Short mmCIF file of C-alpha atoms in Angstrom, two decimals:
data_model
loop_
_atom_site.label_atom_id
_atom_site.label_comp_id
_atom_site.label_asym_id
_atom_site.label_seq_id
_atom_site.Cartn_x
_atom_site.Cartn_y
_atom_site.Cartn_z
CA MET A 1 -5.24 14.20 -14.25
CA ASN A 2 -3.24 11.69 -16.28
CA ALA A 3 0.34 11.12 -15.13
CA ALA A 4 1.05 9.01 -18.21
CA ALA A 5 -0.57 6.39 -20.39
CA THR A 6 0.52 3.62 -18.00
CA LEU A 7 -0.82 5.32 -14.87
CA GLN A 8 -3.99 7.29 -14.16
CA VAL A 9 -4.11 9.63 -11.18
CA LEU A 10 -7.62 10.89 -10.51
CA ARG A 11 -9.03 13.23 -7.87
CA PRO A 12 -12.72 12.40 -7.33
CA SER A 13 -12.76 14.82 -4.39
CA PRO A 14 -10.28 17.18 -2.71
CA GLN A 15 -9.80 14.62 0.07
CA VAL A 16 -9.39 11.44 -2.00
CA ALA A 17 -7.03 10.47 -4.83
CA GLU A 18 -7.12 7.35 -7.00
CA VAL A 19 -4.02 5.84 -8.58
CA TRP A 20 -4.89 3.35 -11.32
CA LEU A 21 -2.42 1.00 -12.94
CA ASN A 22 -3.47 1.37 -16.56
CA ARG A 23 -1.87 -1.37 -18.63
CA PRO A 24 -4.82 -3.77 -18.90
CA GLU A 25 -3.39 -5.44 -22.00
CA VAL A 26 -0.58 -6.91 -19.86
CA ARG A 27 -2.62 -7.25 -16.65
CA ASN A 28 -0.94 -4.12 -15.27
CA ALA A 29 2.49 -5.71 -15.15
CA PHE A 30 5.40 -3.54 -14.01
CA ASN A 31 8.07 -2.10 -16.23
CA ASP A 32 10.62 0.59 -15.48
CA GLY A 33 8.19 3.30 -16.61
CA VAL A 34 5.46 2.14 -14.24
CA VAL A 35 7.93 1.99 -11.37
CA ALA A 36 9.09 5.55 -12.03
CA GLU A 37 5.54 6.86 -12.42
CA LEU A 38 4.32 5.22 -9.21
CA THR A 39 7.26 6.64 -7.30
CA ALA A 40 6.62 10.15 -8.63
CA ALA A 41 2.85 9.94 -8.09
CA PHE A 42 3.07 8.87 -4.45
CA ARG A 43 5.74 11.44 -3.67
CA THR A 44 3.54 14.18 -5.08
CA LEU A 45 0.36 12.97 -3.40
CA GLY A 46 2.11 12.58 -0.07
CA GLU A 47 2.98 16.28 -0.11
CA ASP A 48 -0.66 17.38 -0.48
CA PRO A 49 -1.95 18.53 2.93
CA ALA A 50 -5.60 18.35 1.82
CA LEU A 51 -5.44 14.68 0.94
CA ARG A 52 -6.96 12.16 3.39
CA ALA A 53 -6.85 8.86 1.46
CA ILE A 54 -5.35 7.29 -1.66
CA VAL A 55 -6.92 4.34 -3.49
CA LEU A 56 -4.53 2.10 -5.43
CA ALA A 57 -6.25 -0.01 -8.09
CA GLY A 58 -5.81 -1.62 -11.51
CA ARG A 59 -7.73 -1.31 -14.77
CA GLY A 60 -8.89 -4.36 -16.68
CA LYS A 61 -9.07 -7.95 -15.49
CA ALA A 62 -6.28 -7.94 -12.89
CA PHE A 63 -4.73 -5.74 -10.23
CA CYS A 64 -1.13 -6.55 -11.15
CA ALA A 65 0.57 -9.58 -12.67
CA GLY A 66 4.07 -8.70 -11.48
CA ALA A 67 6.91 -7.91 -13.87
CA ASP A 68 6.30 -7.25 -17.55
CA LEU A 69 7.71 -9.98 -19.81
CA GLY A 70 9.50 -7.47 -21.99
CA TRP A 71 11.08 -5.88 -18.95
CA MET A 72 12.17 -9.30 -17.68
CA GLY A 73 13.67 -10.06 -21.07
CA ALA A 74 15.70 -6.87 -20.97
CA MET A 75 16.89 -7.62 -17.42
CA ALA A 76 18.22 -10.98 -18.59
CA GLY A 77 20.90 -9.08 -20.46
CA TYR A 78 21.77 -6.69 -17.62
CA SER A 79 25.10 -6.74 -15.81
CA TRP A 80 25.13 -7.25 -12.04
CA ASP A 81 25.41 -3.49 -11.48
CA GLU A 82 22.52 -2.80 -13.85
CA ASN A 83 20.38 -5.41 -12.09
CA ARG A 84 21.15 -3.86 -8.71
CA ALA A 85 20.28 -0.37 -9.92
CA ASP A 86 17.03 -1.65 -11.42
CA ALA A 87 16.12 -3.47 -8.20
CA GLU A 88 16.93 -0.39 -6.14
CA ARG A 89 14.44 1.64 -8.18
CA LEU A 90 11.74 -0.95 -7.45
CA ALA A 91 12.70 -0.94 -3.78
CA GLU A 92 12.45 2.86 -3.71
CA MET A 93 8.98 2.72 -5.29
CA LEU A 94 7.70 0.26 -2.68
CA TRP A 95 9.23 2.35 0.11
CA THR A 96 7.57 5.49 -1.27
CA VAL A 97 4.14 3.83 -1.19
CA TRP A 98 4.72 2.32 2.25
CA ARG A 99 6.08 5.55 3.75
CA CYS A 100 3.55 7.84 2.04
CA PRO A 101 2.06 9.87 4.91
CA VAL A 102 -1.45 9.50 3.47
CA PRO A 103 -3.19 6.16 4.15
CA VAL A 104 -3.38 3.95 1.05
CA VAL A 105 -6.32 1.63 0.37
CA ALA A 106 -5.61 -1.24 -2.03
CA ARG A 107 -8.50 -2.24 -4.29
CA LEU A 108 -7.64 -5.74 -5.50
CA HIS A 109 -9.29 -7.92 -8.12
CA GLY A 110 -8.33 -10.63 -10.58
CA ASP A 111 -4.70 -11.70 -10.17
CA CYS A 112 -2.17 -10.20 -7.77
CA TYR A 113 1.18 -11.81 -8.51
CA ALA A 114 4.81 -11.34 -7.53
CA GLY A 115 5.59 -7.60 -7.44
CA GLY A 116 1.86 -6.92 -7.30
CA VAL A 117 1.75 -8.74 -3.96
CA GLY A 118 4.53 -6.47 -2.74
CA LEU A 119 2.66 -3.40 -3.91
CA ALA A 120 -0.49 -4.52 -2.07
CA ALA A 121 1.57 -5.32 1.03
CA ALA A 122 2.88 -1.75 1.10
CA CYS A 123 -0.70 -0.42 1.44
CA ASP A 124 -2.46 0.24 4.73
CA ILE A 125 -5.91 -1.21 4.07
CA VAL A 126 -6.42 -4.09 1.63
CA VAL A 127 -9.84 -4.90 0.16
CA ALA A 128 -10.06 -7.87 -2.21
CA ALA A 129 -12.73 -9.20 -4.52
CA ASP A 130 -13.95 -12.73 -3.83
CA GLY A 131 -12.47 -15.24 -6.24
CA MET A 132 -9.20 -13.44 -6.90
CA HIS A 133 -5.82 -15.07 -6.37
CA PHE A 134 -2.37 -14.21 -5.10
CA CYS A 135 0.95 -15.80 -5.98
CA LEU A 136 4.55 -15.17 -5.00
CA SER A 137 5.73 -16.83 -8.19
CA GLU A 138 9.39 -15.81 -8.26
CA ALA A 139 10.81 -19.21 -7.27
CA ARG A 140 9.23 -20.79 -10.36
CA LEU A 141 11.55 -18.63 -12.45
CA GLY A 142 14.62 -19.30 -10.32
CA LEU A 143 14.28 -15.89 -8.65
CA LEU A 144 13.27 -14.68 -5.21
CA PRO A 145 10.90 -11.98 -3.88
CA ALA A 146 13.69 -9.96 -2.33
CA THR A 147 12.73 -6.29 -2.79
CA ILE A 148 9.08 -6.96 -1.92
CA GLY A 149 10.04 -9.30 0.92
CA PRO A 150 10.15 -6.80 3.81
CA TYR A 151 6.60 -5.65 3.10
CA VAL A 152 5.16 -9.09 2.35
CA VAL A 153 6.62 -10.69 5.48
CA ARG A 154 5.15 -7.89 7.61
CA ALA A 155 1.73 -8.16 5.97
CA LEU A 156 1.47 -11.91 5.40
CA GLY A 157 3.38 -13.07 8.48
CA GLU A 158 6.59 -15.01 8.79
CA GLN A 159 5.12 -18.50 8.85
CA ALA A 160 2.89 -18.05 5.79
CA SER A 161 5.74 -16.32 3.96
CA ARG A 162 7.99 -19.32 4.62
CA ARG A 163 5.46 -21.44 2.76
CA TYR A 164 4.48 -19.22 -0.14
CA PHE A 165 7.95 -17.85 -0.89
CA VAL A 166 9.36 -21.34 -1.43
CA SER A 167 6.30 -23.14 -2.87
CA ALA A 168 5.15 -20.39 -5.28
CA GLU A 169 1.60 -21.72 -4.81
CA ARG A 170 -1.45 -19.67 -5.64
CA PHE A 171 -3.66 -18.75 -2.70
CA SER A 172 -7.12 -17.27 -2.67
CA ALA A 173 -8.44 -13.99 -1.32
CA ALA A 174 -10.19 -15.95 1.42
CA GLU A 175 -6.90 -17.57 2.42
CA ALA A 176 -5.16 -14.19 2.33
CA ARG A 177 -7.83 -12.78 4.63
CA ALA A 178 -7.47 -15.68 7.06
CA LEU A 179 -3.73 -14.98 7.19
CA GLY A 180 -4.29 -11.27 7.84
CA PHE A 181 -2.88 -10.05 4.53
CA VAL A 182 -6.30 -8.94 3.28
CA HIS A 183 -8.55 -6.99 5.63
CA GLU A 184 -11.82 -7.65 3.83
CA CYS A 185 -13.14 -9.82 1.00
CA VAL A 186 -16.28 -8.70 -0.78
CA ALA A 187 -18.23 -9.66 -3.87
CA PRO A 188 -16.71 -8.08 -7.00
CA GLU A 189 -19.77 -5.88 -7.51
CA ALA A 190 -19.40 -4.56 -3.93
CA LEU A 191 -15.70 -3.74 -4.20
CA ASP A 192 -16.00 -0.05 -5.07
CA ALA A 193 -18.65 0.59 -2.42
CA ARG A 194 -16.53 -0.99 0.32
CA VAL A 195 -13.46 0.95 -0.74
CA ALA A 196 -15.54 4.14 -0.67
CA GLU A 197 -16.64 3.33 2.87
CA PHE A 198 -13.02 3.11 3.95
CA THR A 199 -12.06 6.39 2.28
CA ALA A 200 -15.08 8.09 3.89
CA ALA A 201 -14.01 6.78 7.30
CA LEU A 202 -10.47 8.08 6.78
CA ALA A 203 -11.76 11.48 5.67
CA ALA A 204 -13.95 11.75 8.78
CA ASN A 205 -10.99 11.42 11.16
CA GLY A 206 -8.51 14.07 12.18
CA PRO A 207 -6.25 14.60 9.12
CA GLN A 208 -3.04 15.00 11.10
CA ALA A 209 -4.03 12.29 13.58
CA VAL A 210 -4.54 9.77 10.77
CA ARG A 211 -1.09 10.49 9.36
CA ALA A 212 0.43 10.28 12.81
CA CYS A 213 -1.36 6.97 13.46
CA LYS A 214 0.04 5.48 10.24
CA ARG A 215 3.55 6.54 11.17
CA LEU A 216 3.07 5.30 14.74
CA VAL A 217 2.33 1.74 13.63
CA GLN A 218 5.36 1.69 11.35
CA ASP A 219 7.62 3.04 14.07
CA LEU A 220 6.33 0.71 16.82
CA ALA A 221 6.21 -2.59 14.93
CA GLY A 222 8.77 -5.06 16.24
CA ARG A 223 10.36 -2.67 18.73
CA GLU A 224 11.17 -3.57 22.30
CA ILE A 225 8.99 -1.76 24.85
CA ASP A 226 11.88 -0.09 26.60
CA ALA A 227 12.28 3.28 28.33
CA ALA A 228 13.10 5.06 25.08
CA LEU A 229 9.96 3.76 23.40
CA ARG A 230 7.77 4.65 26.38
CA ALA A 231 9.18 8.17 26.38
CA ASP A 232 8.68 8.49 22.64
CA THR A 233 5.02 7.47 22.80
CA ALA A 234 4.41 9.84 25.72
CA ARG A 235 5.92 12.68 23.70
CA ARG A 236 3.76 11.85 20.69
CA ILE A 237 0.46 11.89 22.59
CA ALA A 238 1.49 15.11 24.37
CA ASP A 239 2.24 16.72 21.01
CA THR A 240 -1.15 15.61 19.68
CA ARG A 241 -3.11 16.73 22.73
CA ALA A 242 -1.50 20.14 22.57
CA SER A 243 -2.06 20.57 18.84
CA ALA A 244 -4.87 22.65 17.36
CA GLU A 245 -6.42 19.55 15.82
CA GLY A 246 -6.27 17.62 19.09
CA ARG A 247 -7.83 20.46 21.06
CA GLU A 248 -10.57 20.88 18.44
CA GLY A 249 -11.33 17.16 18.41
CA VAL A 250 -11.71 16.91 22.17
CA ALA A 251 -13.73 20.14 22.35
CA ALA A 252 -16.08 18.91 19.62
CA PHE A 253 -16.54 15.56 21.39
CA LEU A 254 -17.29 17.19 24.73
CA GLY A 255 -19.52 19.76 23.07
CA LYS A 256 -21.39 17.08 21.13
CA ARG A 257 -20.71 18.73 17.77
CA GLU A 258 -18.85 17.92 14.59
CA PRO A 259 -15.13 18.83 14.53
CA GLY A 260 -14.06 21.56 12.14
CA TRP A 261 -12.25 19.21 9.75
CA ARG A 262 -15.32 17.09 9.05
#
């Protein structure tokens, strides 16, 4: 289905959705329409119980070049309140992707700049084509990567973020992988096949377990291992073991058969 001209939402199978940024003429740069469409698309997809994986990708020569020049020009005339409201909509979009209960696989190629880096950082699995580049370019324009910052710092790491936020240097996919931002780098012609392998792996696992695993990482990251956290994790595994999916998974393993969801 087509959400709009600037975004394509496809369903190659009942278990997998693809969300394509579709503004190749501007290297898939953001504007307020794209932000609204991404927010709506991920909210809708996250409510689909049959869905196991979402692929986020870009048409044309680049994944995402950040903010659209026309949009930036309009923002230059905004009041402080208008700028805050605009930034809050971008922040809500990133949060919606990050908190989407369905795992999101980023398919990156070409350039991934500024807000595009934040969008990739909000995904769960990041696969990049060899030869592509990243850049947190905001400081060059006298700006800062504020709304994307929470996701980028988590994905890129504090020390690397200290460098790339202030220097606005480009860095390669290989460098991003070495820093842990990118999970895998592959040849451009192998990008789709590797992404498909990840979506197949996600679809093979327990649907509710995968969603619970995604939420678990988000809820555990950075927390002190205190009594409350230990009790919370014990409750979660008890809930899972007692669930229909958990019982089926264990029974299938012990019975040396495929579980019902596969």
